[in-house]
XYZ file of C-alpha atoms in Angstrom:
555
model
C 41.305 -6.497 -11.310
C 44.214 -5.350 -8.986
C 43.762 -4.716 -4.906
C 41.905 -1.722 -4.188
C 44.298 0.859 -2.917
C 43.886 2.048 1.006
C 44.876 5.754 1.030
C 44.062 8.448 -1.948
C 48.447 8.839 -1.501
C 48.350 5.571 -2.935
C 45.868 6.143 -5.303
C 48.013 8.935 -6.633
C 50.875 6.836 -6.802
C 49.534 4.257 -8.708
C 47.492 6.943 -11.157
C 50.905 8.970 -11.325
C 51.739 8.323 -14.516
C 48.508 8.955 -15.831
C 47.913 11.998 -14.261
C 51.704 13.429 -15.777
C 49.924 12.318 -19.615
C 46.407 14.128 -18.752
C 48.525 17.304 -17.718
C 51.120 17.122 -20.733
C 50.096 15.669 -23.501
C 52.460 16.700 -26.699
C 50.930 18.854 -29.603
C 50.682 16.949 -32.703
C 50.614 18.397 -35.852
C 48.313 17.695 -39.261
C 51.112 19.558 -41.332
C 54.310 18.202 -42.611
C 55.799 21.403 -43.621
C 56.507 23.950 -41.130
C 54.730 26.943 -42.248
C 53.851 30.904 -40.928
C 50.655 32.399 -40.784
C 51.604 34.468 -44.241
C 52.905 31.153 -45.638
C 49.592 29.615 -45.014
C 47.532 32.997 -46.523
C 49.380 32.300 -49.094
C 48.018 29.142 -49.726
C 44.589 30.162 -48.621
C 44.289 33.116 -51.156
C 45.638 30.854 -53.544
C 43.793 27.478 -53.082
C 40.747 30.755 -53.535
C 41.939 31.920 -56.389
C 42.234 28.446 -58.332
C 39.131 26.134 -59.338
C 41.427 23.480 -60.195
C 43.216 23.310 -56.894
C 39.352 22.900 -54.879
C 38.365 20.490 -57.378
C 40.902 18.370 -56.809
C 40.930 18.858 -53.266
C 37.118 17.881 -53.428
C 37.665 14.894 -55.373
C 40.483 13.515 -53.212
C 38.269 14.271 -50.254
C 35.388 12.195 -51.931
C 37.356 9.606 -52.963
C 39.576 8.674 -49.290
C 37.212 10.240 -46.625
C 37.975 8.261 -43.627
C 36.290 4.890 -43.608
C 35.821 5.207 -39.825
C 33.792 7.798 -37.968
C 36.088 10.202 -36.130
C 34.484 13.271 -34.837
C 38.035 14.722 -33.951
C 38.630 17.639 -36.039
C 42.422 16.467 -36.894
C 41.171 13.414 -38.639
C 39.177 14.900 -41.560
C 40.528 16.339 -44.990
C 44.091 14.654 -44.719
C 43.816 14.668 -48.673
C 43.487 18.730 -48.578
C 46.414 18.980 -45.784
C 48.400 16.446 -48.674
C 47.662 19.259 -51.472
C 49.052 22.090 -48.655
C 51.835 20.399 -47.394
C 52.780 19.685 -51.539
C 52.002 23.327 -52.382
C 54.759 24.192 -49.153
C 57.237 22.291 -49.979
C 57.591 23.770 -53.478
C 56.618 27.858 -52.584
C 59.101 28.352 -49.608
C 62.532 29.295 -49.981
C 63.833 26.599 -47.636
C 61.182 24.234 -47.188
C 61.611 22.397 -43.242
C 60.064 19.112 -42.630
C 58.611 18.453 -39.547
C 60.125 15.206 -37.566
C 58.072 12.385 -37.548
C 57.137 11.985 -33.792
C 55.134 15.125 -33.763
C 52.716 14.455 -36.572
C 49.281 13.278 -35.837
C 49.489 9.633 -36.576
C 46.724 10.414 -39.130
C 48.890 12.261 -41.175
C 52.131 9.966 -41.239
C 50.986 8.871 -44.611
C 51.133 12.957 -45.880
C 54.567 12.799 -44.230
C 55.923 9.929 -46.054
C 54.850 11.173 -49.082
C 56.239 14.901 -48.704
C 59.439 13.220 -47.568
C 59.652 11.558 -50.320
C 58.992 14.501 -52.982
C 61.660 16.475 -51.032
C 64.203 14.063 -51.381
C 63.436 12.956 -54.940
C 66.267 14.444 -57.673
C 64.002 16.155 -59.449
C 62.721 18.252 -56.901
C 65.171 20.852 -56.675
C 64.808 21.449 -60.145
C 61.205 21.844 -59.808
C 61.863 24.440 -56.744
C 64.184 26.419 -59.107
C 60.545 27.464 -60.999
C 58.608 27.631 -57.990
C 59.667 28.795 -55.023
C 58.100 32.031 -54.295
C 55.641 32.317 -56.981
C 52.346 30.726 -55.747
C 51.156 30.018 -59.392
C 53.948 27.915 -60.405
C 53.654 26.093 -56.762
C 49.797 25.427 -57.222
C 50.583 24.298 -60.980
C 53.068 21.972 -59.782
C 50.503 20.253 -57.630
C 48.068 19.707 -60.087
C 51.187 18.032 -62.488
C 51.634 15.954 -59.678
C 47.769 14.886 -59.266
C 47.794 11.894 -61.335
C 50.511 10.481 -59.134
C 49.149 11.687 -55.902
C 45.765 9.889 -56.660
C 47.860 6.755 -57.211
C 49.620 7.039 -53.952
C 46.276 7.300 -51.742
C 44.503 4.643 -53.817
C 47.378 2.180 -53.175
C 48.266 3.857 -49.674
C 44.429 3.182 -48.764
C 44.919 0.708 -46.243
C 48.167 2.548 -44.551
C 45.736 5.299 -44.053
C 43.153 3.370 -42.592
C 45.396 2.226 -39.993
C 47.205 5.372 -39.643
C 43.582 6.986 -38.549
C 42.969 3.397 -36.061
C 46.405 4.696 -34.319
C 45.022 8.442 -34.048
C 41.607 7.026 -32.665
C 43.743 4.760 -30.287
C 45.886 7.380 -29.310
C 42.724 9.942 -28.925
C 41.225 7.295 -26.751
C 44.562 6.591 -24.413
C 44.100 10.394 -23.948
C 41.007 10.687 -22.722
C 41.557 7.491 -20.574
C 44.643 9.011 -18.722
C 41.917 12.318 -18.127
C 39.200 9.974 -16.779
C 42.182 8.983 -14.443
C 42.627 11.986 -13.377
C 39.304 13.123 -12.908
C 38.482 10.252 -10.629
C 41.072 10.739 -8.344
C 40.187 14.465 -7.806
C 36.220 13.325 -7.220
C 37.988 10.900 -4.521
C 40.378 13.619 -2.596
C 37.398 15.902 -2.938
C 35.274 13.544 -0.724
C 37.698 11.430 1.347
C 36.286 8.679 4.096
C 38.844 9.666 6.907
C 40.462 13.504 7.295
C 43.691 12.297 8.181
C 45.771 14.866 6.100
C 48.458 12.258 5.491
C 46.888 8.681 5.070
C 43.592 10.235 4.049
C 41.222 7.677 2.941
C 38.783 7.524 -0.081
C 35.356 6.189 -0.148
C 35.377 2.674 -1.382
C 32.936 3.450 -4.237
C 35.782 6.474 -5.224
C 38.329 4.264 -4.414
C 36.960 1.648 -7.208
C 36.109 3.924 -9.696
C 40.295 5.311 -9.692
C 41.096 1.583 -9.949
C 38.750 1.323 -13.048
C 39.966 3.924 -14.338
C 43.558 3.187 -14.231
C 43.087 -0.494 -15.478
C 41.137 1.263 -18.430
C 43.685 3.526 -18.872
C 46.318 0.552 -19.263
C 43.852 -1.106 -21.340
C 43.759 1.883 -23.860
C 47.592 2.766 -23.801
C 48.142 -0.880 -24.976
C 45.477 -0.725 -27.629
C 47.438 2.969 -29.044
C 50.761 1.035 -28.847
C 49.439 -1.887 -30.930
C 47.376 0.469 -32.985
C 50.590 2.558 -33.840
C 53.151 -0.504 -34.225
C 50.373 -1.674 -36.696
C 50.164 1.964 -38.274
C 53.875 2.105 -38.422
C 54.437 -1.748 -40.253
C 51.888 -0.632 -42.953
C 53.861 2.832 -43.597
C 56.793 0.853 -43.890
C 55.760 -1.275 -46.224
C 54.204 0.852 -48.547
C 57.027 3.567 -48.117
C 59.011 1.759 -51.221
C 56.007 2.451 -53.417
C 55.092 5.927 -52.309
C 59.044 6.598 -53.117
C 58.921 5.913 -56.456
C 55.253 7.470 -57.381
C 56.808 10.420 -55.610
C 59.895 10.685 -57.655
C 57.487 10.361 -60.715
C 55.331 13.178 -59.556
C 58.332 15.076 -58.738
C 60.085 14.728 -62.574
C 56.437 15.474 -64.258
C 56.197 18.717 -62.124
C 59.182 19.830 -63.112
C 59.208 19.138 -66.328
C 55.808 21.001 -66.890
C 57.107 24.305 -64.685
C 60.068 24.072 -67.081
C 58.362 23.655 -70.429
C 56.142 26.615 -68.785
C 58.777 29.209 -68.047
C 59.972 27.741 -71.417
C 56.787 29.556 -72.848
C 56.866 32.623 -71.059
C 60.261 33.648 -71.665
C 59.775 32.652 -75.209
C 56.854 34.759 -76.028
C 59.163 37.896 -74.220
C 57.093 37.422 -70.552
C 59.543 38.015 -68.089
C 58.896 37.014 -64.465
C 58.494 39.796 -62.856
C 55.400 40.414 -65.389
C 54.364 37.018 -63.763
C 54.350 38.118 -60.782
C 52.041 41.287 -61.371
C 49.754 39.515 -63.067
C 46.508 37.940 -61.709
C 46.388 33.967 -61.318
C 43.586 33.773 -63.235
C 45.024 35.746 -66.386
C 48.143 33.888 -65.968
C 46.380 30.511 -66.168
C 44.852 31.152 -69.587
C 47.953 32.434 -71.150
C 49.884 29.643 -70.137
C 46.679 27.169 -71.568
C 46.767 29.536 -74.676
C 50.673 28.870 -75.594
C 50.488 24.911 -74.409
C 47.324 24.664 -76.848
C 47.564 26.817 -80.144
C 49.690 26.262 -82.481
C 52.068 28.815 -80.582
C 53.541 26.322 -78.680
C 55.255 24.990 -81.791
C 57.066 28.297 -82.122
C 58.189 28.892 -78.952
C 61.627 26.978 -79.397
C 62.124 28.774 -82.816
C 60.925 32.336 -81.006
C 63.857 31.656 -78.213
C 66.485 30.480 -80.652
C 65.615 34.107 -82.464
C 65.641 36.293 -79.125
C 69.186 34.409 -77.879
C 70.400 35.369 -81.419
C 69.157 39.179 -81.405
C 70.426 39.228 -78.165
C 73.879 38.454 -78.961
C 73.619 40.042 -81.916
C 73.302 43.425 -79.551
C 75.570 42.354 -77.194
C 78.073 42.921 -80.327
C 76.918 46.016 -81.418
C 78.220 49.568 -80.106
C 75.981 52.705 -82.119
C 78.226 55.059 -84.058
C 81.362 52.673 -83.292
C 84.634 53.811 -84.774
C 84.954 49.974 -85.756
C 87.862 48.349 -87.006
C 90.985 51.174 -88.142
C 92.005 50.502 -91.597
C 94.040 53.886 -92.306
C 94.005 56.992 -92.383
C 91.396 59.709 -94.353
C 90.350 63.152 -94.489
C 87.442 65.076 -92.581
C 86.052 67.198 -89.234
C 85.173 64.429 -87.215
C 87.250 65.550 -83.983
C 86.459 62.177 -82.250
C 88.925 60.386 -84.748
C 91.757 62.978 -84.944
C 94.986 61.830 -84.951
C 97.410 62.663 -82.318
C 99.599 64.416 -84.537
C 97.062 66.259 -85.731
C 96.144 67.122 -81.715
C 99.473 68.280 -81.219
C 99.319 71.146 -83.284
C 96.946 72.541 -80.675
C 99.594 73.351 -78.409
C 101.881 75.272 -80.636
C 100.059 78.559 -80.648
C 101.316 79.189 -84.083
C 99.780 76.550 -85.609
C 96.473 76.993 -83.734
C 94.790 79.182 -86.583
C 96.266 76.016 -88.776
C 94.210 73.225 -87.367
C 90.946 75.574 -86.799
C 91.245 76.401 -91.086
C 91.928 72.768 -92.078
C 88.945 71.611 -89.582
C 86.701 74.388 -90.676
C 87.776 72.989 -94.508
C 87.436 69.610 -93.542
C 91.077 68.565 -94.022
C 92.322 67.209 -90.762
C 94.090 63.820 -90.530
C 91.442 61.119 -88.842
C 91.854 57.422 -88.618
C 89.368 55.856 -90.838
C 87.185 52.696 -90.028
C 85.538 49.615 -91.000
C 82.268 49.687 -88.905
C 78.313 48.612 -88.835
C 76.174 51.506 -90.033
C 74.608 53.647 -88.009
C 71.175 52.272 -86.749
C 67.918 54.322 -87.183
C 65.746 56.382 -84.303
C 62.385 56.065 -85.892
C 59.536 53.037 -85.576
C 61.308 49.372 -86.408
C 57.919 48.298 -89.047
C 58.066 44.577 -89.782
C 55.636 43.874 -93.009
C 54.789 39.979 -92.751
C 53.435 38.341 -95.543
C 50.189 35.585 -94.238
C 49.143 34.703 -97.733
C 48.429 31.153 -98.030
C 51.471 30.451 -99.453
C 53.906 31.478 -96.158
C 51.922 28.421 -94.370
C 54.226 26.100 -96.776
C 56.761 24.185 -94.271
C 60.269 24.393 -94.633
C 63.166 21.677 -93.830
C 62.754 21.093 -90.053
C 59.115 20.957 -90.682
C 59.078 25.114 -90.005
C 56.691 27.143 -91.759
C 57.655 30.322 -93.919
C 55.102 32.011 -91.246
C 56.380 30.797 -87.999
C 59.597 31.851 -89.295
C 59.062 35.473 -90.285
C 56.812 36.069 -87.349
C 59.765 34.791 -84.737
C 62.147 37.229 -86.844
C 59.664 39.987 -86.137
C 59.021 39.667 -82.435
C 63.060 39.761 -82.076
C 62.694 43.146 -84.302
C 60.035 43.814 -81.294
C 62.719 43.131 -78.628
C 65.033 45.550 -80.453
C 62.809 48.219 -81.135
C 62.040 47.732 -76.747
C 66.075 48.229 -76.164
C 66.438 51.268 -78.338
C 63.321 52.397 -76.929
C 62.436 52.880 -80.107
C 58.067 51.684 -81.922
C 57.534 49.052 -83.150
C 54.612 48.293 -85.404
C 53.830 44.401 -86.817
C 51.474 45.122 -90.517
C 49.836 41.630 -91.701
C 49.267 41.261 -94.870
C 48.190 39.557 -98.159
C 46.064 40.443 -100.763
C 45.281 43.591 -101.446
C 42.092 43.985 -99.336
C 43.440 42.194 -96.294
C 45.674 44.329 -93.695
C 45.817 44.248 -90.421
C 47.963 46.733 -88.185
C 49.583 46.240 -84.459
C 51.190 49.106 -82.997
C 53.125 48.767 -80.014
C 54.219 51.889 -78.870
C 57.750 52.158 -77.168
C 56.297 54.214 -74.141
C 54.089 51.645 -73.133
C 54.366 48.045 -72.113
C 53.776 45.586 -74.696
C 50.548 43.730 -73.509
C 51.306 39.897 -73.787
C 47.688 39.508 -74.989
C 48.212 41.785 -78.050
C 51.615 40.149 -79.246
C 49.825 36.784 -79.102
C 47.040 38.115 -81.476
C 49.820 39.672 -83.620
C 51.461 35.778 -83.697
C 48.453 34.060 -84.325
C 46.598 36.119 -86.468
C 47.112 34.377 -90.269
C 45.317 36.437 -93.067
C 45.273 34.220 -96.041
C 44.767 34.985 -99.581
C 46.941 36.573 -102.417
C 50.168 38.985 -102.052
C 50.069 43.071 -102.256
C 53.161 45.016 -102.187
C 51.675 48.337 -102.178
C 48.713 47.786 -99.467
C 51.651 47.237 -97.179
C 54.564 49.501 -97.419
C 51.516 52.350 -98.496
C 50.818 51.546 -94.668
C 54.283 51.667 -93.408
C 55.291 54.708 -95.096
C 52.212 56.464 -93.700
C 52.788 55.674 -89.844
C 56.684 57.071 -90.630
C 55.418 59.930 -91.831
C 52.682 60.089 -88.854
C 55.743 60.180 -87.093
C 57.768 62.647 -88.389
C 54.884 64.884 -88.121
C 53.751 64.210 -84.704
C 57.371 63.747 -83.006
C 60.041 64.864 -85.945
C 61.715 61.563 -85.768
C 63.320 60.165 -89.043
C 65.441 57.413 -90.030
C 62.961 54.298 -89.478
C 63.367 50.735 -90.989
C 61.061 48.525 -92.413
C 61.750 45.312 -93.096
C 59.399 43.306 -95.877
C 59.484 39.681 -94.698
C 57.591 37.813 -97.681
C 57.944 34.516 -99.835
C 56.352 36.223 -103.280
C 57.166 38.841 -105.690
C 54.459 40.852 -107.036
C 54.370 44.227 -109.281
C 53.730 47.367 -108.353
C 52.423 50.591 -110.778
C 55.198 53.189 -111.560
C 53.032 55.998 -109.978
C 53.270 54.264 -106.772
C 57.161 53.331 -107.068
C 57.232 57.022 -107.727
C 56.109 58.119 -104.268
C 57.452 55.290 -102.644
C 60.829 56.760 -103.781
C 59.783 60.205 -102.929
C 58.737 58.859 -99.225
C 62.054 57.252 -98.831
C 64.274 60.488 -99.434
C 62.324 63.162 -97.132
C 61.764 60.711 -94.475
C 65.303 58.597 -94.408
C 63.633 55.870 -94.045
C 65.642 52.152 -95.229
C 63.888 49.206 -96.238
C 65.494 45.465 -95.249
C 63.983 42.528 -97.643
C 63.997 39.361 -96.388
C 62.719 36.835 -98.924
C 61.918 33.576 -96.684
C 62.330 30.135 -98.893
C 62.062 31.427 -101.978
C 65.186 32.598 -103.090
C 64.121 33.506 -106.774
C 62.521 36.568 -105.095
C 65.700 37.789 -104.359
C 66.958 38.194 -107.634
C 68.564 41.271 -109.019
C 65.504 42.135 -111.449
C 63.114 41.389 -108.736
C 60.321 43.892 -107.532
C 61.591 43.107 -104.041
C 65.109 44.233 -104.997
C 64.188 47.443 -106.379
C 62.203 48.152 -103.147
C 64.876 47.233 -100.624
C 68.314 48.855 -99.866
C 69.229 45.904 -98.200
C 68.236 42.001 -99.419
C 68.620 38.606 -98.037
C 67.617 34.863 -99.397
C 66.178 32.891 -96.474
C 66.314 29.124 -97.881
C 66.839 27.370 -94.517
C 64.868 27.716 -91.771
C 66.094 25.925 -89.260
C 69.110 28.512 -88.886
C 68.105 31.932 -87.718
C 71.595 33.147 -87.677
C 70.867 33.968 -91.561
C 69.145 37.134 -90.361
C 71.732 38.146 -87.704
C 73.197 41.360 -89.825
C 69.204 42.487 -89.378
C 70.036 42.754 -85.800
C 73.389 44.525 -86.125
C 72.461 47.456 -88.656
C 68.581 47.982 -87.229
């Protein structure tokens, strides 16, 4: 123990630097990520909203609870603060990092490891899915919990020294306050009142001494305590690196084969966004799990086709000029022909030869003219359409991704849309999907999935069909719809029925596509199918969906 200092100016002197820590000490944060109060209700109301984020939280919390007893607040739950700061770094637009010097020493580890998912090369793919949509941020933690668990488990002993260096550090604190507290109980009762070499008691004037030796005591302890801290991080920062850059690449790779799903099955993101976490978190299990999730890449390949497909098509085009032909249609008159129209004597001319339909027009080449009433899409689900195809792609799969691209068209030409399962005659089942309203995701998935089985019945079918067209005329006086007959069998039908079918298809305008889907005998000139249809197509493989494209040009 040093000599007892005379004068409480002395005192001071020697406790100075103590007394600047008590009055200063720097904030130190438990998060890595800088964050604003609506960033972190964000995380709140979603860490609320998601069972799997608090179990995971709970388990982690179980499983590395500090192995030391700190009552400090900031030491407790570094597991749940890891699970923020990861849920941060992929919501925000432009995640910031705090620097390392102002983190609480207990939460170096979190830092490391939200360093290294940051910098990892598969992050910023990740972020291109997540950032601001709190679903796909909380979904990309859990992908990353398998690798996160590995981290702390092998990280263990880091941590444990990380929260000895917060202790240590806690501890200096307090010191340099005792410090400070005993040399205000020694001005506060000074042995001499000489204002400038006033003197303390000697009992005062020991207890500062103490307290400053103890102080020195416990600043050496934090700086060994955080050199120790600091070794271990190093040494386990290599290994935390590369479980990071794992956890990174299997987060992304989920939120990819995710928004894979979604925009497969026609869910765009702002319907995402509207819709509640909850509801969101069993369609996404639904697609990973059913047998949907085998269609999906089929389903896009369809959509990116239809979608060109439109991009290609203008309605009521002139198309390509191939001469010149008779008729009234004053949108194709030739310029000769427009001339006349300023020669006043040859006015009454053009006016008899229009009204006669005699004028000069170019003629075209062009795709017909599409129709204005429902787009109906009859898909056979008798057992046979289960039968796989080259590629290992069922007749099913593929008529059902042809008919939610019909879907998608019937959506741009704002036009219904109705999806009629069938086989055998007793077995129908009818989705409407009207185009004034919003196609619920929940109802096109039942569509998809549902699978009938049984025999094949023409009539049941197009008896259906033909009835919701006329429905339609009646209730709206809209003609011209299309049905197309997607189906892998032929079957009869009774002349009666052909009869009104026939009858149907004249006052209504109504066309009928076939599409006969790896069975190409049913596309034969004598077929039932071919006497139904004003338009049919052999599907044999069905790998290539560009075999339907014309659907999408002419419907």
């Amino acid at each position: 123990m040093g000599e007892t200092p005379g004068t409480l100016d002395e005192l001071a002197r020697r406790a100075g630097k103590w007394l600047s820590l008590s009055a200063a000490a720097p904030e130190r944060h438990t998060a890595a990520v800088v964050a604003d109060r609506f960033d972190r209700i964000t995380w709140r109301d979603t860490y609320e909203q998601s069972a799997a984020l608090r179990e995971l939280a709970e388990e982690l919390n179980e499983r590395h609870h500090p192995t030391h007893s700190h009552p400090h607040e900031q030491t407790r739950d570094h597991t749940t603060d890891l699970l923020t700061d990861a849920f941060l770094a992929a919501y925000k637009v432009n995640p910031r990092l705090r620097e390392r010097p102002e983190m609480d020493p207990s939460r170096l580890v979190n830092h490391q490891v939200v360093t290294s998912l940051m910098e990892s090369p598969a992050f910023a793919e990740l972020r291109r899915e997540t950032a601001g949509d709190p679903y796909a941020a909380a979904m990309a933690v859990l992908a990353q919990a398998t690798a996160l668990r590995r981290i702390l488990d092998h990280s263990r002993d880091t941590q444990d020294k990380a929260e000895q260096a917060r202790k240590a550090q806690q501890d200096a604190e307090h010191a340099a306050t005792a410090v400070a507290e005993a040399l205000q109980q020694a001005a506060d009762e000074p042995d001499g009142a000489d204002e400038d070499g006033a003197r303390p008691t000697p009992a005062d004037a020991e207890a500062v001494q103490q307290t400053i030796e103890a102080a020195e005591a416990s600043e050496a302890a934090a700086r060994q305590a955080a050199q120790g801290a600091a070794q271990a991080l190093a040494a386990a920062a290599p290994g935390i690196r590369v479980a990071a850059r794992d956890a990174a690449a299997t987060a992304a790779e989920g939120a990819r084969a995710e928004a894979t799903l979604m925009r497969a099955w026609g869910v765009g993101p702002g319907e995402l966004e509207r819709m509640p976490f909850d509801q969101r978190a069993r369609l996404a299990e639904r697609l990973r799990t059913s047998r949907l999730a085998e269609w999906a890449e089929l389903i896009g390949r369809f959509r990116q086709m239809a979608d060109g497909e439109r991009a290609r098509k203008v309605e009521n085009a002139t198309g390509e000029l191939v001469g010149v032909t008779l008729g009234n249609d004053l949108s194709r008159v030739i310029p000769s022909e427009l001339a006349n129209l300023g020669l006043p004597a040859l006015r009454a001319v053009f006016a008899a030869r229009y009204a006669s339909g005699e004028l000069m027009l170019y003629d075209s080449q062009g795709e017909q003219t599409t129709g204005r009433g429902a787009i109906i899409a009859c898909v056979d689900t008798s057992h046979s359409m289960y039968e796989a195809g080259p590629g290992g792609i069922t007749r099913e799969a593929w008529s059902k991704a042809c008919a939610l691209a019909l879907l998608d068209q019937a959506r741009h030409a704002g036009r219904d849309f109705v999806g009629i399962l069938f086989s055998a005659a007793d077995k129908l089942k009818v989705f409407r999907f009207p185009a004034d309203r919003p196609a619920d995701v929940a109802h096109v998935l039942d569509f998809a999935e549902t699978f009938l089985g049984g025999g094949t019945s023409y009539q049941r079918p197009l008896s259906a069909a033909g009835a919701l067209l006329e429905e339609e005329f009646n209730d709206a006086a809209r003609m011209r719809g299309d049905i197309v007959m997607l189906t892998d069998d032929d079957c009869g039908v009774t002349e009666e029925w052909m009869r009104g079918w026939n009858d149907a298809k004249h006052r209504l305008g109504f066309r009928v596509f076939g599409v006969a889907i790896g069975a190409p005998r049913v596309a034969e000139a004598d077929s039932v199918l071919d006497a139904l249809c004003d338009n049919l197509r052999a599907i044999e493989d069905l790998t290539d969906v560009h075999t339907a494209a014309d659907l999408f040009r002419v419907i």
